[in-house]
mmCIF file of C-alpha atoms in Angstrom:
data_model
loop_
_atom_site.group_PDB
_atom_site.id
_atom_site.type_symbol
_atom_site.label_atom_id
_atom_site.label_comp_id
_atom_site.label_asym_id
_atom_site.label_seq_id
_atom_site.Cartn_x
_atom_site.Cartn_y
_atom_site.Cartn_z
ATOM 1 C CA MET A 19 0.065 0.104 0.007
ATOM 2 C CA SER A 20 1.537 3.368 -0.929
ATOM 3 C CA LYS A 21 2.199 6.360 1.475
ATOM 4 C CA ASN A 22 -0.714 8.420 -0.482
ATOM 5 C CA THR A 23 -3.340 5.592 -0.140
ATOM 6 C CA LYS A 24 -2.625 5.325 3.697
ATOM 7 C CA ILE A 25 -3.030 9.088 4.022
ATOM 8 C CA ASN A 26 -6.151 9.096 2.022
ATOM 9 C CA LEU A 27 -7.454 6.135 4.120
ATOM 10 C CA LEU A 28 -6.634 7.886 7.398
ATOM 11 C CA LEU A 29 -8.200 11.065 6.176
ATOM 12 C CA LEU A 30 -11.460 9.270 5.202
ATOM 13 C CA LEU A 31 -11.456 7.646 8.635
ATOM 14 C CA VAL A 32 -11.250 10.930 10.517
ATOM 15 C CA VAL A 33 -13.977 12.561 8.358
ATOM 16 C CA ALA A 34 -16.109 9.606 9.116
ATOM 17 C CA ALA A 35 -15.389 9.843 12.808
ATOM 18 C CA LEU A 36 -16.207 13.427 12.770
ATOM 19 C CA ALA A 37 -19.519 12.838 11.177
ATOM 20 C CA VAL A 38 -20.584 9.837 13.350
ATOM 21 C CA LEU A 39 -19.065 10.499 16.762
ATOM 22 C CA PRO A 40 -21.542 13.489 17.561
ATOM 23 C CA LEU A 41 -24.467 11.337 16.871
ATOM 24 C CA ALA A 42 -23.042 8.282 18.605
ATOM 25 C CA LEU A 43 -22.155 10.115 21.755
ATOM 26 C CA GLY A 44 -25.393 11.813 21.953
ATOM 27 C CA LEU A 45 -23.975 15.300 21.790
ATOM 28 C CA GLY A 46 -26.736 17.934 21.701
ATOM 29 C CA ASP A 47 -29.430 15.617 23.272
ATOM 30 C CA HIS A 48 -30.276 18.112 25.811
ATOM 31 C CA LYS A 49 -31.232 20.798 23.172
ATOM 32 C CA GLU A 50 -34.614 21.171 21.383
ATOM 33 C CA GLU A 51 -32.913 21.243 17.896
ATOM 34 C CA PRO A 52 -29.431 19.985 18.442
ATOM 35 C CA PHE A 53 -27.980 20.405 15.028
ATOM 36 C CA THR A 54 -29.469 23.666 13.871
ATOM 37 C CA GLY A 55 -26.151 25.575 12.976
ATOM 38 C CA ALA A 56 -24.227 28.712 13.948
ATOM 39 C CA ASP A 57 -26.869 31.136 12.825
ATOM 40 C CA GLY A 58 -29.489 29.719 15.236
ATOM 41 C CA GLU A 59 -27.024 29.569 18.136
ATOM 42 C CA ALA A 60 -25.957 33.134 17.551
ATOM 43 C CA GLU A 61 -29.623 34.447 17.356
ATOM 44 C CA THR A 62 -30.417 32.706 20.782
ATOM 45 C CA ALA A 63 -27.315 34.017 22.432
ATOM 46 C CA ILE A 64 -28.231 37.638 21.224
ATOM 47 C CA THR A 65 -31.631 37.516 22.386
ATOM 48 C CA GLU A 66 -30.590 36.196 25.806
ATOM 49 C CA ILE A 67 -27.919 39.027 26.150
ATOM 50 C CA LYS A 68 -30.099 41.779 24.846
ATOM 51 C CA PRO A 69 -33.805 40.915 24.538
ATOM 52 C CA ASP A 70 -34.650 44.259 22.634
ATOM 53 C CA TYR A 71 -31.994 43.947 20.005
ATOM 54 C CA GLU A 72 -33.163 45.057 16.530
ATOM 55 C CA PRO A 73 -31.305 43.503 13.424
ATOM 56 C CA TRP A 74 -29.698 46.164 11.032
ATOM 57 C CA PHE A 75 -31.339 44.567 7.967
ATOM 58 C CA SER A 76 -33.432 41.675 7.095
ATOM 59 C CA PRO A 77 -32.703 38.902 4.670
ATOM 60 C CA LEU A 78 -33.545 39.413 0.926
ATOM 61 C CA TYR A 79 -35.043 36.037 0.686
ATOM 62 C CA GLU A 80 -36.330 33.876 3.364
ATOM 63 C CA PRO A 81 -36.940 30.225 2.292
ATOM 64 C CA PRO A 82 -40.425 28.809 3.302
ATOM 65 C CA SER A 83 -39.103 26.008 5.262
ATOM 66 C CA GLY A 84 -36.030 24.652 6.876
ATOM 67 C CA GLU A 85 -35.647 21.874 4.288
ATOM 68 C CA ILE A 86 -35.634 24.323 1.477
ATOM 69 C CA GLU A 87 -33.088 26.410 3.365
ATOM 70 C CA SER A 88 -30.884 23.359 4.086
ATOM 71 C CA ALA A 89 -31.206 22.309 0.204
ATOM 72 C CA LEU A 90 -30.078 25.861 -0.915
ATOM 73 C CA PHE A 91 -27.191 25.721 1.637
ATOM 74 C CA SER A 92 -26.011 22.150 0.376
ATOM 75 C CA LEU A 93 -26.521 23.543 -3.304
ATOM 76 C CA GLN A 94 -24.137 26.491 -2.477
ATOM 77 C CA ALA A 95 -21.600 24.021 -0.816
ATOM 78 C CA ALA A 96 -21.628 21.741 -3.904
ATOM 79 C CA LEU A 97 -21.255 24.575 -6.395
ATOM 80 C CA GLY A 98 -18.315 25.968 -4.142
ATOM 81 C CA ALA A 99 -16.709 22.434 -4.009
ATOM 82 C CA GLY A 100 -17.279 21.921 -7.842
ATOM 83 C CA VAL A 101 -15.301 25.300 -8.526
ATOM 84 C CA LEU A 102 -12.475 24.475 -6.253
ATOM 85 C CA ALA A 103 -12.153 20.878 -7.785
ATOM 86 C CA TYR A 104 -12.272 22.244 -11.139
ATOM 87 C CA TYR A 105 -9.477 24.975 -10.290
ATOM 88 C CA PHE A 106 -7.080 22.538 -8.676
ATOM 89 C CA GLY A 107 -7.764 19.998 -11.495
ATOM 90 C CA LEU A 108 -7.013 22.456 -14.036
ATOM 91 C CA HIS A 109 -3.814 23.650 -12.236
ATOM 92 C CA ARG A 110 -2.672 20.286 -11.880
ATOM 93 C CA GLY A 111 -3.386 19.310 -15.533
ATOM 94 C CA ARG A 112 -1.371 22.250 -16.805
ATOM 95 C CA ARG A 113 1.616 21.404 -14.418
ATOM 96 C CA GLN A 114 1.542 17.931 -15.643
ATOM 97 C CA GLY A 115 1.256 18.993 -19.238
ATOM 98 C CA GLU A 116 4.391 21.343 -18.860
ATOM 99 C CA GLN A 117 6.419 18.396 -17.296
ATOM 100 C CA ARG A 118 5.363 16.153 -20.060
ATOM 101 C CA ALA A 119 6.221 18.713 -22.675
ATOM 102 C CA LEU A 120 9.577 19.457 -21.041
ATOM 103 C CA ALA A 121 10.416 15.618 -20.646
ATOM 104 C CA GLN A 122 9.654 15.297 -24.555
ATOM 105 C CA ARG A 123 11.697 18.295 -25.579
ATOM 106 C CA GLU A 124 14.684 16.732 -23.479
ATOM 107 C CA THR A 125 14.125 13.290 -25.037
ATOM 108 C CA GLU A 126 14.003 14.897 -28.467
ATOM 109 C CA ALA A 127 17.055 17.047 -27.753
ATOM 110 C CA ALA A 128 19.220 14.223 -26.255
ATOM 111 C CA PRO A 129 19.894 12.040 -29.485
ATOM 112 C CA ASP A 130 21.087 15.343 -31.454
ATOM 113 C CA GLU A 131 23.975 15.833 -28.683
ATOM 114 C CA SER A 132 27.334 14.295 -29.379
ATOM 115 C CA PRO A 133 28.850 12.226 -26.295
ATOM 116 C CA ALA A 134 31.420 15.136 -25.772
ATOM 117 C CA GLU A 135 28.531 17.635 -25.294
ATOM 118 C CA ARG A 136 26.716 15.513 -22.771
ATOM 119 C CA ALA A 137 29.780 15.315 -20.385
#
């Protein structure tokens, strides 16, 4: 097994543990909605600290349900991941192409050189 395969398997195991452990250990069981996200937690903390707080602005679009809001968030995350994957793939492909072109130029130039020039 190669070093990269071991690293990838370890990272996959860590991600799986981060996803499963909070559910398995019952973290958040004492809350009404245990996994609402940072926005809900911030709103609760603000209203506890200062009950008469007025927001500076209101959202441009308020989804009709939590499921639609969650779906839109997932879509946004998927689009962002797609853009990042495209960028990194394009960058890696260009680098590999440059390396292949350089290696090809070196192999084409090598037979033209005399033994004295190589030394």
